[in-house]
């Protein structure tokens, strides 16, 4: 993976900007949760932050995808970084006001919604198709390692000073990211899009609907999101009620996922193939098995080991999925197509969070994980429904 950053200076800039920005995100995530809990003393306040982070994806996702195809992706990313730098800096002055904190969370998320499809689309513009797996593996691993290292560090920084220091660090990382991205010379010219308004913004829907493999991927992603939203949100409940561990043990469970997610692309990158359904859909079988294990075991050690497997399967599946979509979709429609996947994923995740909370309170948190396993097995079944060579022909003859 490092060889790609050495021989491709444009990807090196993108990789460094991505890594710096993700490191700041880790500080911001921890600081926002701590600040809101300090201001409200309520779990509902923390949940509201999550809501403000998801809503922009649903509301402006299609428009952001349209912009990623219509406007220079580099300029779009730089602008989004500068907006996020300003929003994070605003919390230095408004950290005592809950409405201001929610407003900043909304702005940060909205800017990320603009940034993400442009960034994902740009990857395929700056690397050859043969390097997509390597590029996405490097970006994914950097993001996970940044989360594993800097989230705990953020807690130390906040404890030693206050949340404002974490927000200042986050703001600075966005400025550094923007400076790196300004120097990018690669990337296609903005597309000429004849249809404006919703017709143009929804161009990704038409592409995905007409492409059999992408259509199948979208269905599978929705099923997976209906599973993952609840299980990720309720892991803290499972840790306490079933595994008998407190906040420290819960942190170790999250770390287990992070370790597995970081290991996956590093160990398995050379085996992952673009458009190969074994890597696109096989990980859902493993993740479903992990959810069954989590619903049945009471040993924290076994649960932690299972979550390492969960992390490995999630990261390898994500690299295969991202590389496949980037390679299958023409450059001029790539931003809108990727935005469609983001909207579908986050919409299903929101439904999953709500349903999971109701089931956990009404019955038992174990049944959330049993149900999630069923959804993941269904996702794998949908993915494997067509023969392998059919999928490969669909991909290669786009």
Short mmCIF file of C-alpha atoms in Angstrom, two decimals:
data_model
loop_
_atom_site.label_atom_id
_atom_site.label_comp_id
_atom_site.label_asym_id
_atom_site.label_seq_id
_atom_site.Cartn_x
_atom_site.Cartn_y
_atom_site.Cartn_z
CA UNK A 1 0.00 0.00 0.00
CA UNK A 2 2.83 2.40 0.82
CA UNK A 3 4.36 1.84 -2.62
CA UNK A 4 1.31 3.48 -4.20
CA UNK A 5 1.84 6.63 -2.13
CA UNK A 6 5.49 6.72 -3.22
CA UNK A 7 4.93 6.32 -6.95
CA UNK A 8 1.73 8.37 -7.23
CA UNK A 9 2.20 11.89 -5.80
CA UNK A 10 -1.43 12.83 -6.44
CA UNK A 11 -2.72 9.89 -4.43
CA UNK A 12 -0.13 10.69 -1.76
CA UNK A 13 -1.69 14.13 -1.31
CA UNK A 14 -5.16 12.63 -1.16
CA UNK A 15 -4.02 9.97 1.32
CA UNK A 16 -2.32 12.50 3.62
CA UNK A 17 -5.32 14.85 3.53
CA UNK A 18 -7.63 11.94 4.30
CA UNK A 19 -5.47 10.73 7.20
CA UNK A 20 -5.09 14.17 8.77
CA UNK A 21 -8.81 14.87 8.44
CA UNK A 22 -9.81 11.49 9.93
CA UNK A 23 -7.48 12.09 12.87
CA UNK A 24 -9.29 15.36 13.58
CA UNK A 25 -12.64 13.61 13.23
CA UNK A 26 -11.65 11.26 16.05
CA UNK A 27 -11.04 14.24 18.34
CA UNK A 28 -14.30 15.84 17.26
CA UNK A 29 -16.43 12.72 17.81
CA UNK A 30 -15.23 12.24 21.37
CA UNK A 31 -15.35 15.95 22.23
CA UNK A 32 -18.90 16.45 20.91
CA UNK A 33 -20.30 13.52 22.89
CA UNK A 34 -18.52 14.62 26.07
CA UNK A 35 -19.64 18.24 25.66
CA UNK A 36 -23.29 17.42 24.98
CA UNK A 37 -23.42 15.01 27.91
CA UNK A 38 -21.89 17.68 30.15
CA UNK A 39 -24.48 20.23 29.01
CA UNK A 40 -27.53 17.94 29.18
CA UNK A 41 -26.64 15.06 31.48
CA UNK A 42 -28.90 13.02 29.22
CA UNK A 43 -28.47 10.16 26.82
CA UNK A 44 -31.18 11.76 24.69
CA UNK A 45 -28.92 14.74 24.14
CA UNK A 46 -26.19 12.45 22.86
CA UNK A 47 -28.72 10.69 20.64
CA UNK A 48 -29.75 14.08 19.24
CA UNK A 49 -26.17 14.65 18.08
CA UNK A 50 -26.32 11.38 16.15
CA UNK A 51 -29.60 12.51 14.59
CA UNK A 52 -28.06 15.80 13.46
CA UNK A 53 -25.21 13.85 11.89
CA UNK A 54 -27.52 11.54 9.91
CA UNK A 55 -30.15 14.05 8.75
CA UNK A 56 -27.91 15.98 6.31
CA UNK A 57 -27.10 12.72 4.50
CA UNK A 58 -30.79 12.12 3.87
CA UNK A 59 -31.65 15.74 3.07
CA UNK A 60 -28.79 16.88 0.85
CA UNK A 61 -27.11 13.62 -0.19
CA UNK A 62 -28.50 13.63 -3.77
CA UNK A 63 -27.60 17.31 -4.19
CA UNK A 64 -24.08 16.67 -2.89
CA UNK A 65 -23.67 13.85 -5.40
CA UNK A 66 -24.87 16.15 -8.17
CA UNK A 67 -22.31 18.76 -7.10
CA UNK A 68 -19.53 16.14 -7.11
CA UNK A 69 -20.24 15.55 -10.82
CA UNK A 70 -21.00 19.14 -11.82
CA UNK A 71 -18.27 21.05 -9.94
CA UNK A 72 -14.53 20.44 -9.66
CA UNK A 73 -14.22 17.72 -7.03
CA UNK A 74 -10.99 19.20 -5.71
CA UNK A 75 -12.58 22.62 -5.23
CA UNK A 76 -15.61 21.04 -3.60
CA UNK A 77 -13.45 19.15 -1.10
CA UNK A 78 -11.34 22.20 -0.26
CA UNK A 79 -14.48 24.28 0.30
CA UNK A 80 -16.02 21.62 2.53
CA UNK A 81 -12.81 21.39 4.56
CA UNK A 82 -12.72 25.15 5.10
CA UNK A 83 -16.38 25.19 6.17
CA UNK A 84 -15.67 22.41 8.66
CA UNK A 85 -12.60 24.25 9.95
CA UNK A 86 -14.72 27.33 10.61
CA UNK A 87 -17.52 25.34 12.23
CA UNK A 88 -15.12 23.50 14.54
CA UNK A 89 -13.45 26.78 15.47
CA UNK A 90 -16.86 28.28 16.28
CA UNK A 91 -17.21 25.78 19.11
CA UNK A 92 -14.30 27.49 20.84
CA UNK A 93 -16.64 30.44 21.39
CA UNK A 94 -20.00 28.68 21.66
CA UNK A 95 -19.21 25.54 23.66
CA UNK A 96 -21.55 26.58 26.49
CA UNK A 97 -24.62 26.87 24.24
CA UNK A 98 -26.45 23.62 23.47
CA UNK A 99 -28.35 25.02 20.43
CA UNK A 100 -25.05 26.29 19.03
CA UNK A 101 -23.44 22.88 19.55
CA UNK A 102 -26.30 21.18 17.69
CA UNK A 103 -26.06 23.77 14.90
CA UNK A 104 -22.33 23.17 14.53
CA UNK A 105 -22.87 19.39 14.51
CA UNK A 106 -25.36 19.90 11.68
CA UNK A 107 -22.94 22.08 9.68
CA UNK A 108 -20.04 19.65 10.20
CA UNK A 109 -22.17 16.76 9.00
CA UNK A 110 -23.55 18.70 6.02
CA UNK A 111 -20.04 19.63 4.91
CA UNK A 112 -18.97 15.99 5.28
CA UNK A 113 -21.91 14.96 3.07
CA UNK A 114 -20.57 17.29 0.38
CA UNK A 115 -16.97 16.13 0.90
CA UNK A 116 -17.45 12.35 0.93
CA UNK A 117 -18.88 11.60 -2.56
CA UNK A 118 -16.39 14.01 -4.09
CA UNK A 119 -13.50 12.32 -2.25
CA UNK A 120 -14.66 8.79 -3.12
CA UNK A 121 -15.14 9.79 -6.76
CA UNK A 122 -11.72 11.43 -6.91
CA UNK A 123 -9.94 8.21 -5.90
CA UNK A 124 -10.75 6.65 -9.27
CA UNK A 125 -9.58 9.84 -10.99
CA UNK A 126 -6.09 9.83 -9.46
CA UNK A 127 -5.23 6.10 -9.56
CA UNK A 128 -5.36 3.47 -12.29
CA UNK A 129 -8.17 0.93 -12.17
CA UNK A 130 -5.64 -1.77 -11.22
CA UNK A 131 -4.75 0.24 -8.10
CA UNK A 132 -8.30 0.79 -6.80
CA UNK A 133 -8.12 -2.05 -4.28
CA UNK A 134 -4.75 -0.85 -2.99
CA UNK A 135 -5.89 2.77 -2.79
CA UNK A 136 -9.10 2.00 -0.93
CA UNK A 137 -7.27 -0.39 1.40
CA UNK A 138 -4.80 2.36 2.27
CA UNK A 139 -7.52 4.95 2.87
CA UNK A 140 -9.65 2.58 4.96
CA UNK A 141 -6.70 1.39 7.07
CA UNK A 142 -5.56 4.96 7.71
CA UNK A 143 -9.05 5.95 8.87
CA UNK A 144 -9.32 3.00 11.24
CA UNK A 145 -5.83 3.43 12.68
CA UNK A 146 -6.53 7.14 13.21
CA UNK A 147 -9.72 6.25 15.10
CA UNK A 148 -7.99 3.63 17.25
CA UNK A 149 -5.09 5.94 18.14
CA UNK A 150 -6.66 9.38 18.34
CA UNK A 151 -10.03 8.64 19.98
CA UNK A 152 -8.34 7.54 23.25
CA UNK A 153 -5.85 10.41 22.87
CA UNK A 154 -8.77 12.82 22.59
CA UNK A 155 -10.05 11.58 25.93
CA UNK A 156 -6.64 12.22 27.50
CA UNK A 157 -6.46 15.72 25.99
CA UNK A 158 -9.97 16.59 27.18
CA UNK A 159 -9.22 15.31 30.68
CA UNK A 160 -5.97 17.29 30.81
CA UNK A 161 -7.46 20.53 29.46
CA UNK A 162 -11.03 20.76 28.13
CA UNK A 163 -13.12 20.06 25.03
CA UNK A 164 -12.08 23.34 23.42
CA UNK A 165 -8.58 21.99 22.88
CA UNK A 166 -10.00 19.02 20.98
CA UNK A 167 -12.14 21.32 18.81
CA UNK A 168 -9.10 23.50 18.07
CA UNK A 169 -7.13 20.43 16.96
CA UNK A 170 -10.02 19.32 14.75
CA UNK A 171 -10.26 22.76 13.13
CA UNK A 172 -6.52 22.75 12.42
CA UNK A 173 -6.67 19.32 10.75
CA UNK A 174 -9.28 20.57 8.29
CA UNK A 175 -7.04 23.52 7.38
CA UNK A 176 -4.10 21.16 6.78
CA UNK A 177 -6.31 18.85 4.70
CA UNK A 178 -7.50 21.77 2.56
CA UNK A 179 -3.91 22.94 2.01
CA UNK A 180 -2.91 19.47 0.81
CA UNK A 181 -5.90 19.19 -1.52
CA UNK A 182 -5.29 22.59 -3.11
CA UNK A 183 -2.06 21.18 -4.57
CA UNK A 184 -3.83 18.32 -6.36
CA UNK A 185 -3.35 18.52 -10.13
CA UNK A 186 -5.17 15.34 -11.18
CA UNK A 187 -8.86 14.77 -11.60
CA UNK A 188 -11.29 14.96 -14.44
CA UNK A 189 -13.00 18.14 -15.56
CA UNK A 190 -16.51 18.77 -14.24
CA UNK A 191 -19.19 16.96 -16.20
CA UNK A 192 -21.63 18.74 -18.47
CA UNK A 193 -25.00 17.78 -17.02
CA UNK A 194 -27.90 18.71 -19.22
CA UNK A 195 -30.67 17.91 -16.75
CA UNK A 196 -30.77 20.28 -13.82
CA UNK A 197 -32.88 20.12 -10.66
CA UNK A 198 -34.00 16.77 -9.28
CA UNK A 199 -33.75 15.11 -12.69
CA UNK A 200 -30.02 15.78 -12.77
CA UNK A 201 -29.50 15.13 -9.06
CA UNK A 202 -31.13 11.71 -9.33
CA UNK A 203 -29.00 10.60 -12.25
CA UNK A 204 -27.28 8.11 -9.97
CA UNK A 205 -30.60 6.34 -9.41
CA UNK A 206 -30.96 5.70 -13.13
CA UNK A 207 -27.41 4.36 -13.44
CA UNK A 208 -27.76 1.99 -10.47
CA UNK A 209 -31.20 0.82 -11.62
CA UNK A 210 -29.85 -0.11 -15.07
CA UNK A 211 -26.68 -1.84 -13.81
CA UNK A 212 -27.52 -5.35 -12.46
CA UNK A 213 -24.50 -5.62 -10.16
CA UNK A 214 -24.91 -2.11 -8.73
CA UNK A 215 -28.63 -2.71 -8.22
CA UNK A 216 -27.84 -5.87 -6.30
CA UNK A 217 -25.20 -4.05 -4.25
CA UNK A 218 -27.72 -1.38 -3.27
CA UNK A 219 -30.24 -3.95 -2.03
CA UNK A 220 -27.53 -5.73 -0.06
CA UNK A 221 -26.28 -2.47 1.45
CA UNK A 222 -29.77 -1.60 2.69
CA UNK A 223 -30.17 -5.02 4.33
CA UNK A 224 -26.75 -4.67 5.95
CA UNK A 225 -27.54 -1.18 7.23
CA UNK A 226 -30.83 -2.40 8.73
CA UNK A 227 -28.66 -4.83 10.68
CA UNK A 228 -25.63 -2.72 11.58
CA UNK A 229 -27.43 0.39 12.79
CA UNK A 230 -29.00 -1.37 15.75
CA UNK A 231 -26.10 -3.66 16.65
CA UNK A 232 -23.52 -0.88 16.64
CA UNK A 233 -25.75 1.45 18.63
CA UNK A 234 -26.72 -1.17 21.20
CA UNK A 235 -23.32 -2.79 21.72
CA UNK A 236 -22.97 -0.80 24.94
CA UNK A 237 -26.24 -2.35 26.20
CA UNK A 238 -25.11 -5.85 25.25
CA UNK A 239 -21.79 -5.27 26.99
CA UNK A 240 -23.48 -4.34 30.24
CA UNK A 241 -26.47 -6.69 30.27
CA UNK A 242 -25.00 -9.83 28.70
CA UNK A 243 -21.24 -9.59 29.14
CA UNK A 244 -21.23 -7.81 32.49
CA UNK A 245 -18.57 -5.24 31.60
CA UNK A 246 -18.54 -1.51 32.27
CA UNK A 247 -17.28 1.43 30.21
CA UNK A 248 -13.70 0.13 30.22
CA UNK A 249 -14.75 -3.26 28.87
CA UNK A 250 -16.99 -1.60 26.31
CA UNK A 251 -14.01 0.43 25.12
CA UNK A 252 -12.01 -2.77 24.68
CA UNK A 253 -14.82 -4.28 22.60
CA UNK A 254 -14.74 -1.24 20.32
CA UNK A 255 -10.97 -1.54 20.14
CA UNK A 256 -11.36 -5.18 19.05
CA UNK A 257 -13.47 -4.07 16.09
CA UNK A 258 -10.88 -1.43 15.23
CA UNK A 259 -8.00 -3.90 15.39
CA UNK A 260 -9.81 -6.30 13.07
CA UNK A 261 -10.79 -3.51 10.68
CA UNK A 262 -7.19 -2.33 10.48
CA UNK A 263 -5.86 -5.87 9.94
CA UNK A 264 -8.31 -6.83 7.18
CA UNK A 265 -7.06 -4.76 4.21
CA UNK A 266 -3.42 -5.18 5.25
CA UNK A 267 -3.56 -8.98 5.40
CA UNK A 268 -6.06 -9.71 2.65
CA UNK A 269 -5.62 -6.89 0.12
CA UNK A 270 -3.78 -9.07 -2.43
CA UNK A 271 -6.66 -11.56 -2.49
CA UNK A 272 -9.51 -9.03 -2.91
CA UNK A 273 -10.78 -8.74 -6.48
CA UNK A 274 -12.93 -5.94 -7.88
CA UNK A 275 -16.43 -7.22 -8.72
CA UNK A 276 -15.81 -10.62 -7.09
CA UNK A 277 -18.97 -11.59 -5.20
CA UNK A 278 -16.98 -13.72 -2.75
CA UNK A 279 -15.48 -10.52 -1.35
CA UNK A 280 -18.56 -8.38 -1.92
CA UNK A 281 -21.06 -10.69 -0.20
CA UNK A 282 -19.07 -13.34 1.67
CA UNK A 283 -18.27 -10.99 4.58
CA UNK A 284 -21.99 -10.78 5.42
CA UNK A 285 -21.97 -14.49 6.28
CA UNK A 286 -19.11 -13.91 8.73
CA UNK A 287 -20.77 -10.85 10.25
CA UNK A 288 -24.04 -12.73 10.63
CA UNK A 289 -22.20 -15.50 12.45
CA UNK A 290 -20.60 -12.94 14.76
CA UNK A 291 -24.01 -11.48 15.62
CA UNK A 292 -25.29 -14.96 16.51
CA UNK A 293 -22.24 -15.46 18.73
CA UNK A 294 -22.75 -12.10 20.45
CA UNK A 295 -26.38 -12.99 21.15
CA UNK A 296 -25.47 -16.30 22.78
CA UNK A 297 -22.14 -15.95 24.62
CA UNK A 298 -21.54 -14.30 27.98
CA UNK A 299 -17.74 -14.32 27.92
CA UNK A 300 -16.16 -10.91 27.18
CA UNK A 301 -13.07 -12.66 25.79
CA UNK A 302 -15.08 -14.70 23.28
CA UNK A 303 -17.16 -11.66 22.34
CA UNK A 304 -14.00 -9.60 21.81
CA UNK A 305 -12.48 -12.30 19.61
CA UNK A 306 -15.68 -12.44 17.56
CA UNK A 307 -15.60 -8.67 17.14
CA UNK A 308 -12.07 -8.86 15.72
CA UNK A 309 -13.50 -11.16 13.02
CA UNK A 310 -16.35 -8.68 12.55
CA UNK A 311 -13.83 -5.88 11.98
CA UNK A 312 -11.84 -7.92 9.46
CA UNK A 313 -14.93 -8.86 7.46
CA UNK A 314 -16.33 -5.32 7.55
CA UNK A 315 -13.15 -3.69 6.28
CA UNK A 316 -12.45 -6.19 3.50
CA UNK A 317 -16.07 -6.06 2.36
CA UNK A 318 -16.01 -2.26 2.35
CA UNK A 319 -12.82 -2.12 0.29
CA UNK A 320 -14.30 -4.54 -2.27
CA UNK A 321 -17.60 -2.63 -2.40
CA UNK A 322 -16.02 0.82 -2.71
CA UNK A 323 -13.59 -0.28 -5.41
CA UNK A 324 -16.34 -2.04 -7.36
CA UNK A 325 -18.65 0.97 -7.38
CA UNK A 326 -15.82 3.35 -8.28
CA UNK A 327 -14.76 1.13 -11.16
CA UNK A 328 -18.23 0.28 -12.46
CA UNK A 329 -19.69 3.79 -12.60
CA UNK A 330 -18.58 6.24 -15.32
CA UNK A 331 -16.66 9.25 -13.98
CA UNK A 332 -19.33 11.76 -14.99
CA UNK A 333 -22.02 10.07 -12.86
CA UNK A 334 -19.86 8.63 -10.07
CA UNK A 335 -20.59 11.31 -7.47
CA UNK A 336 -24.36 10.91 -7.72
CA UNK A 337 -24.15 7.12 -7.64
CA UNK A 338 -21.97 7.08 -4.53
CA UNK A 339 -24.27 9.62 -2.87
CA UNK A 340 -27.23 7.32 -3.56
CA UNK A 341 -25.49 4.50 -1.69
CA UNK A 342 -24.77 6.88 1.22
CA UNK A 343 -28.40 8.00 1.42
CA UNK A 344 -29.69 4.42 1.29
CA UNK A 345 -27.22 3.25 3.94
CA UNK A 346 -27.93 6.07 6.40
CA UNK A 347 -31.69 5.96 5.90
CA UNK A 348 -31.75 2.25 6.67
CA UNK A 349 -29.37 2.78 9.61
CA UNK A 350 -31.74 5.34 11.11
CA UNK A 351 -34.65 2.88 10.85
CA UNK A 352 -32.48 0.19 12.41
CA UNK A 353 -31.52 2.37 15.36
CA UNK A 354 -35.15 3.15 16.14
CA UNK A 355 -36.36 -0.44 15.74
CA UNK A 356 -33.44 -1.86 17.70
CA UNK A 357 -34.11 0.37 20.68
CA UNK A 358 -37.76 -0.67 20.77
CA UNK A 359 -36.93 -4.39 20.55
CA UNK A 360 -34.22 -4.16 23.21
CA UNK A 361 -36.59 -2.45 25.66
CA UNK A 362 -39.64 -4.59 24.86
CA UNK A 363 -37.98 -8.01 24.69
CA UNK A 364 -34.23 -8.43 25.10
CA UNK A 365 -31.13 -7.05 23.42
CA UNK A 366 -30.18 -10.59 22.32
CA UNK A 367 -33.07 -10.60 19.86
CA UNK A 368 -31.71 -7.46 18.24
CA UNK A 369 -28.57 -9.42 17.39
CA UNK A 370 -30.46 -12.52 16.28
CA UNK A 371 -32.59 -10.36 13.99
CA UNK A 372 -29.51 -8.53 12.71
CA UNK A 373 -27.88 -11.88 11.89
CA UNK A 374 -30.94 -12.85 9.86
CA UNK A 375 -30.70 -9.62 7.85
CA UNK A 376 -27.01 -10.22 7.14
CA UNK A 377 -27.66 -13.80 6.04
CA UNK A 378 -30.41 -12.44 3.77
CA UNK A 379 -27.94 -9.90 2.34
CA UNK A 380 -25.50 -12.71 1.53
CA UNK A 381 -28.30 -14.76 -0.03
CA UNK A 382 -29.31 -11.88 -2.30
CA UNK A 383 -25.68 -11.33 -3.27
CA UNK A 384 -24.98 -14.96 -4.08
CA UNK A 385 -28.26 -15.49 -5.95
CA UNK A 386 -26.64 -15.04 -9.39
CA UNK A 387 -23.70 -17.11 -10.69
CA UNK A 388 -20.23 -15.66 -10.16
CA UNK A 389 -19.35 -15.44 -13.86
CA UNK A 390 -22.54 -13.42 -14.49
CA UNK A 391 -21.43 -10.82 -11.97
CA UNK A 392 -17.98 -10.63 -13.51
CA UNK A 393 -19.41 -10.13 -17.01
CA UNK A 394 -21.73 -7.41 -15.76
CA UNK A 395 -18.79 -5.60 -14.21
CA UNK A 396 -16.39 -5.92 -17.11
CA UNK A 397 -18.94 -4.96 -19.77
CA UNK A 398 -20.30 -1.84 -18.12
#
